[in-house]
Coordinates of C-alpha atoms in Angstrom, one line a residue:
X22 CA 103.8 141.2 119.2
X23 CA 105.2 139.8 115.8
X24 CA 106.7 141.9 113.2
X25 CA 104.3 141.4 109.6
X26 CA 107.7 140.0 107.9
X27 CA 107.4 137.1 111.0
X28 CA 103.6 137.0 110.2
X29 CA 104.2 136.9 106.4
X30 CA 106.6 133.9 106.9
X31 CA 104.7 132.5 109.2
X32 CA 101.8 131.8 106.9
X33 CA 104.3 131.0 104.0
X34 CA 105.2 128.2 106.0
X35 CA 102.0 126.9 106.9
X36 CA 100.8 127.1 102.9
X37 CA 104.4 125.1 102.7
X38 CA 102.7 122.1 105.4
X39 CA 99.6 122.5 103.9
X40 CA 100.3 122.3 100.4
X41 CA 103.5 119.6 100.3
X42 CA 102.8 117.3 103.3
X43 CA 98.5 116.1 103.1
X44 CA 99.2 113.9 106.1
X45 CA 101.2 115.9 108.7
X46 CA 98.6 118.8 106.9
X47 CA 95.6 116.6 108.7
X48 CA 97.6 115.7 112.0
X49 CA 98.4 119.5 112.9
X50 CA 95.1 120.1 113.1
X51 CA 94.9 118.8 116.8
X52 CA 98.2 120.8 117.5
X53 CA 97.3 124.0 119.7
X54 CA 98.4 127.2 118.0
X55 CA 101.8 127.4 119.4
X56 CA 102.6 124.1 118.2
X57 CA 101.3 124.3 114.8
X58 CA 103.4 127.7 114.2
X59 CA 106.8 125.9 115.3
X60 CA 105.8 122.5 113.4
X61 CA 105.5 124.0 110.7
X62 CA 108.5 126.3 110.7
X63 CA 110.9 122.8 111.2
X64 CA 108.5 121.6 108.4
X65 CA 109.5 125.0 106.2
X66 CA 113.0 124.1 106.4
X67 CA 113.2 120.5 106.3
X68 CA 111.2 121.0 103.0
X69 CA 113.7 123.3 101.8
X70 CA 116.7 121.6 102.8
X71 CA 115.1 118.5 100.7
X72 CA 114.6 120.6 97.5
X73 CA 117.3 121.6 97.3
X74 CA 119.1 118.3 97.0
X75 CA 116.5 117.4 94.2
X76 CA 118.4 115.6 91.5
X77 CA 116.2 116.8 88.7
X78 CA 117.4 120.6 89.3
X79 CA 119.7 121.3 91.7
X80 CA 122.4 124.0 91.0
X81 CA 125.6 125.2 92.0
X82 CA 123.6 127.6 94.3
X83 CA 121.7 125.0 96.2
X84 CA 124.7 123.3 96.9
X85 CA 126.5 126.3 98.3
X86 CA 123.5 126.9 100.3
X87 CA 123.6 123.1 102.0
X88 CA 127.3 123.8 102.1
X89 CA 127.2 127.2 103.9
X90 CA 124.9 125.9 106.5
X91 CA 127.3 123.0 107.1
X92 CA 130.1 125.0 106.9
X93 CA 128.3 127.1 110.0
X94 CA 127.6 124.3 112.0
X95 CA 131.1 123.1 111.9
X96 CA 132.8 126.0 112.8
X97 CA 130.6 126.5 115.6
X98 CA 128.2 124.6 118.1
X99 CA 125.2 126.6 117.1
X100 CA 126.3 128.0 113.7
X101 CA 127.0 131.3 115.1
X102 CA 127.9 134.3 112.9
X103 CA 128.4 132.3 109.7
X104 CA 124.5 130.8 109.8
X105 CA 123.4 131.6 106.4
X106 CA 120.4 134.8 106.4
X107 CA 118.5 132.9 104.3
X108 CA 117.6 130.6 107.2
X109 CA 118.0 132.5 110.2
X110 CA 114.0 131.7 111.2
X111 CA 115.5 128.6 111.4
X112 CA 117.8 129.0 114.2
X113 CA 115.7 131.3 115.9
X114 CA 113.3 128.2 116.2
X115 CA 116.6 125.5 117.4
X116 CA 117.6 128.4 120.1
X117 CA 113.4 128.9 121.1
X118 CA 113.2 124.6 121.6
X119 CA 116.8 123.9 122.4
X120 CA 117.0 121.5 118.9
X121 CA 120.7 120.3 119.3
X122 CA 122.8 121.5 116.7
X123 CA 124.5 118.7 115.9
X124 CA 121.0 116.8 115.0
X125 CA 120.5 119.6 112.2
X126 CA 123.9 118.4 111.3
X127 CA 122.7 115.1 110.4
X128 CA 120.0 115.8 109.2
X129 CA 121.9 118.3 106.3
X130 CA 124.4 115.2 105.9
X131 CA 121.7 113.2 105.2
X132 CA 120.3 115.8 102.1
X133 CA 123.8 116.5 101.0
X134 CA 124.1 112.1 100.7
X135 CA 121.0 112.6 98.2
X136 CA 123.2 115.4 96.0
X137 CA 124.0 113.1 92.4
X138 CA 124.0 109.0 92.1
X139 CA 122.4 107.6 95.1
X140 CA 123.7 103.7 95.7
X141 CA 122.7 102.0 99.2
X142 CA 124.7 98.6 99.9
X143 CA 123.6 97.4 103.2
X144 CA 120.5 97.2 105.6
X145 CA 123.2 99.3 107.7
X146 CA 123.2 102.2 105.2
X147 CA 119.9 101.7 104.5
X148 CA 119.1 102.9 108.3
X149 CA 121.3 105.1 109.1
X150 CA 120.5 107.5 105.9
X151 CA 116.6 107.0 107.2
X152 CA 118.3 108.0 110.9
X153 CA 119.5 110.9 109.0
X154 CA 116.3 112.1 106.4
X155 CA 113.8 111.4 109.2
X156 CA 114.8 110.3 112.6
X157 CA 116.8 113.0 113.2
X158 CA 113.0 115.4 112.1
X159 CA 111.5 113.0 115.2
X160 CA 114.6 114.4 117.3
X161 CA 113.5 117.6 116.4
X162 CA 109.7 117.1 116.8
X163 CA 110.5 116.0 120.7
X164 CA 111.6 119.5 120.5
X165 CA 109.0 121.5 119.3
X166 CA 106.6 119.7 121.3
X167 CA 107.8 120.2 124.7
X168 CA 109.0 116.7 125.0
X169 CA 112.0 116.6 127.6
X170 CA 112.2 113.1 128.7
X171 CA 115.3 111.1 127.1
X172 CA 113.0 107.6 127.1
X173 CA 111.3 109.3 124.3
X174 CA 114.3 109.7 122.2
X175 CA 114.8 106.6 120.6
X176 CA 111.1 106.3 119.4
X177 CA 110.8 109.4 118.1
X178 CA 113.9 108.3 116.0
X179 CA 112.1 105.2 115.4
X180 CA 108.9 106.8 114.0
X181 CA 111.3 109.1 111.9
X182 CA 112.8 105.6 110.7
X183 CA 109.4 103.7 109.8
X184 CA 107.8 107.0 107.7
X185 CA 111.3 107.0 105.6
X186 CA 111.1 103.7 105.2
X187 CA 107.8 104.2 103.8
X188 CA 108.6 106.9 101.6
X189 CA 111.4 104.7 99.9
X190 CA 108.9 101.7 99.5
X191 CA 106.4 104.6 97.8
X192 CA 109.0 106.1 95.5
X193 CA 110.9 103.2 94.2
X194 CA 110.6 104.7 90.7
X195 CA 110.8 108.4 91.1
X196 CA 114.0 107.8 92.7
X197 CA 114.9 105.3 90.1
X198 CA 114.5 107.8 87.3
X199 CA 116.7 109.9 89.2
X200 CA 119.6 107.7 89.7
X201 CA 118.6 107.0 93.5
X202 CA 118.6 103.8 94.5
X203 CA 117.4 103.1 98.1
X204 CA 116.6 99.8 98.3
X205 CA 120.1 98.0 99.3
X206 CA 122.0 96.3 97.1
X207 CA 122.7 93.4 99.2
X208 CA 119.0 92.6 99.2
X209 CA 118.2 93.3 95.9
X210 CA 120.9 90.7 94.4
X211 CA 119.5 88.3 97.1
X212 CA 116.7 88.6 94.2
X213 CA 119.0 88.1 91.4
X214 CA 118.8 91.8 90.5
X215 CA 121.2 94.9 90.4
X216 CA 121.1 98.0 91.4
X217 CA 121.6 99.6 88.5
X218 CA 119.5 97.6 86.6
X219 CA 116.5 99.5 88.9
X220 CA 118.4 102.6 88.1
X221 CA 118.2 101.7 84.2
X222 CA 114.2 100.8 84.6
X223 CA 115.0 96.9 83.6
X224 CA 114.7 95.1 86.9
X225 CA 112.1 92.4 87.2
X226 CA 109.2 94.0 89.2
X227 CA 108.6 91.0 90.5
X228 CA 112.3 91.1 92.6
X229 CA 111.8 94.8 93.4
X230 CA 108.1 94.5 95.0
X231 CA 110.0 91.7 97.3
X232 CA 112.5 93.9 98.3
X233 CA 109.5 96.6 99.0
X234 CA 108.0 94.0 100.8
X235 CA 111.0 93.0 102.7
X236 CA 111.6 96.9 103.9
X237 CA 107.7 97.7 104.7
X238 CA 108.2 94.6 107.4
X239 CA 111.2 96.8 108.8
X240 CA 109.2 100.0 108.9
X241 CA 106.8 97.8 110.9
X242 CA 109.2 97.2 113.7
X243 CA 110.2 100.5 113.4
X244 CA 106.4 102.0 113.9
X245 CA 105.8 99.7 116.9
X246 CA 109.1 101.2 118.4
X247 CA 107.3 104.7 117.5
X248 CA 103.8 104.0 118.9
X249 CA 105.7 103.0 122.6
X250 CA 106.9 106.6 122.5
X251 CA 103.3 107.8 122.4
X252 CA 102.9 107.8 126.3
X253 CA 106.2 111.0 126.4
X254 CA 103.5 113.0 124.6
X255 CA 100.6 115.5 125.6
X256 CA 97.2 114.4 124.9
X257 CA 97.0 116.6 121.7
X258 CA 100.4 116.2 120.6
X259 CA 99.7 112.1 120.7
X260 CA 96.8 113.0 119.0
X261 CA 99.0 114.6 115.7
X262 CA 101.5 112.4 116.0
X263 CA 99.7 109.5 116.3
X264 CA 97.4 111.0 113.4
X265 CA 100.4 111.0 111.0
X266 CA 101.9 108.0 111.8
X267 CA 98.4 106.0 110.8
X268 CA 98.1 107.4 107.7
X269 CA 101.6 106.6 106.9
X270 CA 100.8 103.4 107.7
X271 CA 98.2 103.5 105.4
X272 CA 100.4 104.0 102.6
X273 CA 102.5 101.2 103.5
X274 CA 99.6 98.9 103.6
X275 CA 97.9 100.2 100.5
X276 CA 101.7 99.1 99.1
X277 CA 101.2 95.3 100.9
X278 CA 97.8 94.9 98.8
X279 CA 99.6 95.8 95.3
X280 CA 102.4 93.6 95.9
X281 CA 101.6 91.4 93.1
X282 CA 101.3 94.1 91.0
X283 CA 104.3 96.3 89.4
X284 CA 105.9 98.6 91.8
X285 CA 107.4 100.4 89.4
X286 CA 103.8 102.2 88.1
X287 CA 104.1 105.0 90.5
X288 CA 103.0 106.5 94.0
X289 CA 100.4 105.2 96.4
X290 CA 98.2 107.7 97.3
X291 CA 95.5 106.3 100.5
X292 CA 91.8 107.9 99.1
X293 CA 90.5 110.6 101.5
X294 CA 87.9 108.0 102.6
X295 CA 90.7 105.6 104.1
X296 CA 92.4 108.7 105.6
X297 CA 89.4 109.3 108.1
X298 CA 88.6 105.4 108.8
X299 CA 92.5 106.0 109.8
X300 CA 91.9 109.2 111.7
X301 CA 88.9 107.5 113.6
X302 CA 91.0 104.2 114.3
X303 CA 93.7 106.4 115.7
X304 CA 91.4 106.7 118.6
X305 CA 91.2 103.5 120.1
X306 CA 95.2 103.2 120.0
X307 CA 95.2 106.4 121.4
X308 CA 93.4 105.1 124.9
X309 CA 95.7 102.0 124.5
X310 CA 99.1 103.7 124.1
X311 CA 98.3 106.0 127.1
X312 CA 98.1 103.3 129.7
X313 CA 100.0 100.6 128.3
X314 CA 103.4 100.2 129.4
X315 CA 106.2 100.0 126.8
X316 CA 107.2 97.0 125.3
X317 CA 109.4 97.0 122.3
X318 CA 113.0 96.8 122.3
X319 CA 115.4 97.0 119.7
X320 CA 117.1 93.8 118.8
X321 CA 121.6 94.1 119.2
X322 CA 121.5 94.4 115.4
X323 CA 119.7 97.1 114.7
X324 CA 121.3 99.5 118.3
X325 CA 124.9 98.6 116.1
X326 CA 123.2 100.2 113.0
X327 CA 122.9 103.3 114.1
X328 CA 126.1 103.4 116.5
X329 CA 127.6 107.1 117.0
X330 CA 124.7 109.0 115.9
X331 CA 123.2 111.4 119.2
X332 CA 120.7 110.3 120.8
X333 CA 120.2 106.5 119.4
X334 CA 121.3 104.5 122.4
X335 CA 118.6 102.4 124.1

């Protein structure tokens, strides 16, 4: 029987899923009870984690806070004594689903990279940051789901890969207005623009919805990778995930159709109406990903990209 402080948090960090993440917020839904509790608690503190590496207010505080929790891990395996109160649901969760320690490591390298002036150079840092923001959340989701098979590893860092991908295509200019450049620098001079002049707001849109273009056809790769993972899954846990990863899709696609367009106007938001032709879609690719065997590989390049980091081999 839980204690009402566990229930209270507990339903704080469902309101958090359900308030700050609309697709993952219609994927749970086919998640059974357990699942949806311990979803949403990684969601809880992947959420915080993020905020607290917000440009546009972060404080000496919140930087103490990443830094404590850092500071735990690397003093011992599982953070031990000096794991930070504030976050203690958190390890109770990593101990409950054996999450590997040193995967919450990354993952709290990866927010402390977003602290101040973002600059990305390479395809290279490109990836490995996207490894660290989201793929190491797909480690984690293995986890939490009961997944136990190592074959699933590298597509659930895959699908973590694509969706951050995505996000950066989406917010080109929110993370432009706060000094965060994601799109590499190597690509975007390939255009003839720099990356501060995306930083200052004076890059041709024209350049920038190329370079959009150019990293949405990654993310592509990068969600095939992600749907070959599917078959590691239970049947409702394919369901959500493969739920999630559609209507992220979506968003990438909605992105394709503006292309001409500026890409410095804002968000893409896919209309309720798309998100349940997506849902209902999902549903044919859920009979084919069961029985189909897997396919995609990733080519020498991108295995070198993420060298080092746990779990990426394959």
């Amino acid at each position: 029987m839980i204690t009402r402080e566990e229930q209270a948090r507990q339903v704080a960090h469902w309101q958090v899923l359900a308030v700050r993440a609309r697709s993952f917020r219609w994927a749970s839904v086919f998640l059974n009870r357990a699942q949806r509790r311990r979803v949403a608690t990684l969601y809880a503190f992947c959420r915080t984690v993020d905020d607290l590496a917000d440009a546009e207010w972060v404080t000496p505080d919140a930087r103490e806070d990443l830094s404590k929790l850092q500071a735990a891990l690397e003093a011992e395996p599982d953070g031990g004594r000096l794991w930070p109160e504030r976050f203690s649901w958190f390890r109770e969760l990593c101990l409950e689903c054996g999450i590997d320690f040193r995967v919450v490591q990354e993952l709290l390298a990866g927010m402390a990279s977003d602290l101040g002036v973002v600059r990305l150079e390479s395809d290279r840092d490109l990836v490995r940051y996207c490894y660290r923001a989201a793929g190491t959340v797909g480690l984690m989701m293995c986890c939490v789901l009961g997944v136990r098979d190592p074959r699933a590893w590298r597509h659930a860092i895959d699908l973590g890969i694509a969706m951050q991908l995505t996000n950066i295509a989406r917010d080109v200019l929110e993370d432009a207005e706060a000094s965060r450049v994601y799109l590499p620098g190597e690509r975007l001079r390939t255009y003839g623009v720099a990356s501060e002049d995306l930083a200052r707001g004076t890059a041709d849109p024209r350049a920038v919805s190329l370079v959009v273009g150019d990293l949405l056809e990654m993310a592509e790769h990068y969600y095939r990778s992600g749907d070959e993972g599917m078959r590691f899954l239970s049947s409702r846990a394919r369901w959500a995930v493969l739920v999630a990863s559609r209507l992220y899709r979506g968003i990438g696609r909605r992105l394709r159709r503006r292309y001409q367009s500026n890409p410095m106007v804002g968000r893409v938001v896919v209309p309720w109406s798309e998100k349940v032709a997506l849902v209902l879609r999902a549903s044919a690719v859920w009979v084919r990903l069961t029985f189909r065997l897997p396919r995609t590989r990733r080519t020498q390049q991108l295995r070198d990209y993420l060298d080092g980091l746990p779990y990426a081999g394959g």
